[in-house]
Coordinates of C-alpha atoms in Angstrom, one line a residue:
M1 CA -48.9 -5.7 13.4
Y2 CA -45.9 -4.7 11.4
T3 CA -44.0 -6.1 8.5
A4 CA -40.3 -6.5 9.3
K5 CA -38.9 -7.5 6.0
I6 CA -39.9 -8.1 2.4
E7 CA -37.6 -9.8 -0.2
Y8 CA -38.1 -10.1 -3.9
D9 CA -36.9 -12.6 -6.5
A10 CA -33.6 -11.6 -8.2
V11 CA -34.9 -12.4 -11.7
R12 CA -38.5 -11.5 -11.2
P13 CA -38.3 -8.4 -8.9
D14 CA -42.1 -8.2 -9.0
V15 CA -42.4 -11.5 -7.2
V16 CA -42.2 -11.5 -3.4
V17 CA -40.2 -14.5 -2.1
S18 CA -40.5 -13.6 1.6
Q19 CA -42.7 -11.4 3.8
E20 CA -42.3 -11.5 7.5
A21 CA -45.2 -9.9 9.5
Y22 CA -45.4 -9.8 13.3
D23 CA -47.8 -9.1 16.1
I24 CA -46.4 -7.0 18.9
S25 CA -47.5 -7.7 22.4
S26 CA -47.8 -5.1 25.3
D27 CA -44.4 -6.3 26.7
G28 CA -42.7 -5.6 23.4
S29 CA -42.3 -9.3 22.3
K30 CA -43.2 -10.2 18.8
A31 CA -44.7 -13.3 17.2
M32 CA -44.9 -14.1 13.5
N33 CA -48.5 -14.0 12.2
E34 CA -50.5 -15.4 9.3
D35 CA -49.8 -12.4 7.1
S36 CA -46.3 -13.9 6.6
Y37 CA -45.6 -15.9 3.6
K38 CA -42.7 -17.1 1.4
Q39 CA -42.2 -18.5 -2.1
V40 CA -39.4 -20.9 -3.0
I41 CA -38.6 -20.6 -6.7
E42 CA -36.6 -23.4 -8.4
R43 CA -34.8 -22.9 -11.8
D44 CA -33.0 -25.2 -14.2
G45 CA -29.5 -24.6 -15.6
A46 CA -30.9 -22.3 -18.3
G47 CA -32.6 -20.1 -15.7
N48 CA -36.1 -21.3 -16.5
I49 CA -38.6 -21.6 -13.6
T50 CA -39.3 -25.2 -12.9
A51 CA -41.2 -25.0 -9.7
V52 CA -42.8 -22.4 -7.4
H53 CA -43.7 -23.4 -3.8
S54 CA -45.9 -21.0 -2.0
F55 CA -46.1 -21.1 1.8
T56 CA -48.1 -19.3 4.5
W57 CA -47.4 -19.1 8.2
Y58 CA -50.0 -21.4 9.8
N59 CA -50.2 -22.9 13.3
N60 CA -46.7 -21.8 14.1
G61 CA -45.2 -23.3 11.0
W62 CA -44.8 -23.0 7.3
L63 CA -47.7 -24.6 5.3
E64 CA -47.3 -25.1 1.6
V65 CA -50.6 -23.9 0.1
Q66 CA -49.8 -23.9 -3.6
Q67 CA -47.3 -25.4 -6.0
L68 CA -46.7 -24.8 -9.7
E69 CA -44.4 -27.3 -11.6
T70 CA -43.3 -26.6 -15.2
T71 CA -41.5 -28.9 -17.6
Y72 CA -39.8 -27.8 -20.8
N73 CA -39.4 -29.1 -24.4
S74 CA -36.0 -29.4 -26.0
D75 CA -36.6 -25.9 -27.5
G76 CA -36.7 -24.4 -24.0
K77 CA -40.5 -23.7 -24.1
P78 CA -42.8 -25.0 -21.4
Q79 CA -44.4 -28.3 -22.3
T80 CA -46.5 -28.9 -19.2
L81 CA -47.7 -26.7 -16.2
T82 CA -49.2 -28.4 -13.2
Q83 CA -50.8 -26.4 -10.3
S84 CA -51.6 -28.0 -7.0
V85 CA -53.4 -26.4 -4.0
A86 CA -53.7 -27.3 -0.4
T87 CA -56.9 -29.3 0.3
Q88 CA -58.4 -31.0 3.3
K89 CA -61.1 -33.6 2.9
S90 CA -62.4 -33.3 6.4
A91 CA -61.3 -31.7 9.7
A92 CA -59.7 -35.0 10.7
D93 CA -57.7 -35.3 7.5
P94 CA -54.3 -33.7 6.9
I95 CA -53.9 -30.7 4.6
E96 CA -52.3 -32.0 1.4
L97 CA -51.5 -30.7 -2.0
A98 CA -53.8 -31.8 -4.8
V99 CA -53.7 -31.0 -8.5
N100 CA -56.5 -28.6 -9.5
E101 CA -55.2 -27.3 -12.9
A102 CA -52.9 -29.0 -15.5
Y103 CA -51.8 -28.0 -19.0
A104 CA -50.0 -30.4 -21.4
D105 CA -48.7 -30.3 -25.0
C106 CA -48.4 -26.5 -24.7
T107 CA -47.6 -24.3 -27.7
W108 CA -46.6 -20.7 -27.5
Q109 CA -46.6 -17.5 -29.5
Q110 CA -43.8 -16.3 -27.1
T111 CA -42.5 -17.3 -23.7
N112 CA -39.5 -16.3 -21.5
G113 CA -39.5 -19.3 -19.1
Q114 CA -40.3 -17.1 -16.1
I115 CA -43.9 -18.2 -15.3
A116 CA -44.4 -17.9 -11.5
Y117 CA -48.2 -18.2 -11.6
V118 CA -50.6 -20.1 -13.9
D119 CA -52.6 -17.0 -14.6
E120 CA -49.5 -15.5 -16.3
I121 CA -49.8 -17.7 -19.4
M122 CA -51.8 -15.3 -21.5
S123 CA -50.1 -12.0 -20.7
G124 CA -46.9 -10.1 -21.0
S125 CA -44.0 -12.2 -22.2
N126 CA -45.8 -15.5 -22.0
L127 CA -48.6 -16.0 -24.6
I128 CA -49.8 -19.6 -24.8
T129 CA -51.6 -20.6 -28.0
S130 CA -52.9 -24.1 -27.3
A131 CA -52.9 -26.9 -24.7
K132 CA -54.7 -29.9 -23.4
V133 CA -56.2 -28.9 -20.1
N134 CA -57.5 -30.8 -17.1
M135 CA -59.3 -29.1 -14.1
T136 CA -61.1 -30.4 -11.1
S137 CA -64.4 -29.5 -12.7
Q138 CA -63.7 -30.8 -16.2
S139 CA -61.1 -32.9 -18.0
D140 CA -59.9 -33.4 -21.6
I141 CA -60.3 -29.8 -22.6
T142 CA -58.8 -28.6 -25.9
M143 CA -57.8 -25.0 -25.4
T144 CA -56.8 -22.5 -28.1
V145 CA -55.9 -18.9 -27.6
E146 CA -55.6 -16.0 -30.1
Y147 CA -54.3 -12.5 -29.5
P148 CA -56.1 -10.1 -31.8
E149 CA -54.3 -7.0 -30.4
E150 CA -57.4 -4.9 -31.3
D151 CA -60.6 -5.0 -29.2
Y152 CA -59.4 -7.8 -26.8
D153 CA -56.1 -8.8 -25.2
Y154 CA -56.9 -12.5 -25.9
V155 CA -59.7 -14.8 -27.1
M156 CA -59.6 -18.2 -25.4
T157 CA -61.6 -21.2 -26.6
Y158 CA -62.4 -24.3 -24.6
E159 CA -63.9 -27.4 -26.3
Y160 CA -64.8 -30.6 -24.5
N161 CA -67.6 -33.2 -24.0
Y162 CA -69.5 -32.5 -20.8
L163 CA -70.3 -35.8 -19.0
T164 CA -68.5 -37.4 -22.0
M165 CA -71.7 -37.0 -24.2
F166 CA -72.5 -33.3 -24.6
P167 CA -70.3 -31.3 -26.9
T168 CA -69.5 -28.0 -25.3
K169 CA -67.7 -24.9 -26.4
S170 CA -66.9 -21.7 -24.5
V171 CA -65.2 -18.6 -26.0
T172 CA -63.9 -16.0 -23.6
S173 CA -62.8 -12.6 -24.8
Y174 CA -60.9 -10.5 -22.3
K175 CA -59.7 -6.9 -22.2
D176 CA -57.5 -5.4 -19.5
F177 CA -57.8 -1.6 -18.9
G178 CA -54.9 -1.6 -16.5
D179 CA -55.7 0.4 -13.3
K180 CA -59.0 1.4 -14.9
G181 CA -60.5 -2.1 -14.8
S182 CA -61.3 -5.0 -17.1
Y183 CA -64.0 -6.6 -19.3
S184 CA -64.7 -10.2 -20.2
K185 CA -67.4 -11.9 -22.3
T186 CA -67.9 -15.6 -22.4
V187 CA -70.2 -17.3 -25.0
F188 CA -71.1 -20.8 -23.9
D189 CA -72.6 -23.3 -26.3
Q190 CA -73.7 -26.8 -25.4
D191 CA -75.3 -29.5 -27.6
L192 CA -77.9 -31.5 -25.5
T193 CA -79.4 -33.4 -28.4
A194 CA -77.9 -36.7 -27.0
A195 CA -80.3 -36.3 -24.1
G196 CA -83.3 -35.4 -26.3
A197 CA -83.0 -31.7 -25.7
Y198 CA -82.0 -28.7 -27.9
P199 CA -78.6 -26.9 -28.1
V200 CA -78.4 -24.1 -25.6
Q201 CA -76.4 -20.9 -25.5
S202 CA -75.6 -18.4 -22.8
I203 CA -73.5 -15.2 -22.7
N204 CA -71.9 -13.9 -19.5
Q205 CA -70.3 -10.5 -19.3
I206 CA -68.3 -9.1 -16.4
L207 CA -67.1 -5.4 -16.2
Y208 CA -65.0 -3.6 -13.6
T209 CA -64.2 0.1 -13.7
Y210 CA -62.1 2.1 -11.3
D211 CA -61.2 5.8 -10.9
D212 CA -57.6 7.1 -10.8
Y213 CA -57.3 6.2 -7.1
G214 CA -58.5 2.6 -7.3
N215 CA -62.0 3.3 -6.1
L216 CA -64.6 0.9 -7.6
L217 CA -67.0 2.9 -9.9
E218 CA -68.9 0.0 -11.3
M219 CA -69.0 -3.8 -11.3
Q220 CA -71.4 -5.6 -13.5
N221 CA -71.9 -9.4 -13.8
Q222 CA -74.8 -10.4 -16.1
T223 CA -75.8 -13.4 -18.1
Y224 CA -78.0 -13.6 -21.2
Y225 CA -79.9 -16.8 -21.4
G226 CA -83.0 -16.0 -23.5
H227 CA -83.3 -12.9 -21.3
T228 CA -80.8 -10.9 -19.3
I229 CA -80.1 -12.0 -15.7
I230 CA -78.3 -9.5 -13.4
N231 CA -76.1 -11.7 -11.2
S232 CA -74.6 -8.7 -9.4
W233 CA -74.2 -5.0 -9.9
E234 CA -72.4 -2.5 -7.8
K235 CA -71.8 1.2 -8.3
G236 CA -69.7 3.7 -6.4
T237 CA -69.8 7.5 -6.4
V238 CA -66.6 9.5 -5.7
E239 CA -66.7 13.1 -4.7
N240 CA -63.3 14.9 -4.9
D241 CA -62.0 17.6 -2.7
P242 CA -62.2 20.8 -4.9
A243 CA -59.0 22.2 -3.3
T244 CA -56.8 19.1 -3.8
G245 CA -58.6 17.1 -6.5
Y246 CA -58.2 14.0 -4.3
P247 CA -61.2 11.8 -3.4
A248 CA -62.9 13.1 -0.3
T249 CA -66.1 11.0 -0.1
Y250 CA -66.8 7.5 -1.5
I251 CA -70.3 6.1 -1.5

């Protein structure tokens, strides 16, 4: 397999808009494989991204696997963001796009109109502060986000009524350490008194740490629910070559 060509967006040079990858047969002929993908980016007259269509090479043709649509207020800031992903109800059904994440009534601390992926709304030049959120797992979520600058990159709060009757609140604090890893803590509170039970709280923490060469040193995923539950825990040991200083052994 080799990659023949990679192209980037002219405005967002960090975004790949085309990658062609091929398998080479013994007779020298080549055929595009499923490592190939492309993204079609649409912009309005002001240069703001209004849609991103992501395709992968599948069954000898281009299959759209994700779509992000963005609408704007009169002030030029995003008002809604709607992400759809490819879904298939059964093997006999066609693969179709279905909405899995939608943001409405968005407000912003800052934005540049160049959101290519929904996970970019709380970093860099795009810092959302509030929205009404609907997801496949939960609807009618009120989201607020703060950017404390110290300790965490952002603190995101979700508030909603689970099954329409149980007030629920989750607060996620996130810190990105760049190439060194990341840390997140989510405090989850749910009031179950409507069902004759007590309010409950759980705390989930996830930590990733890497060395200078991208080797995983530690990954922790643990939940506190009256007692600590270790969901997963991985550790890696790196031994460097004393002559070069580069990693020689990774366990």
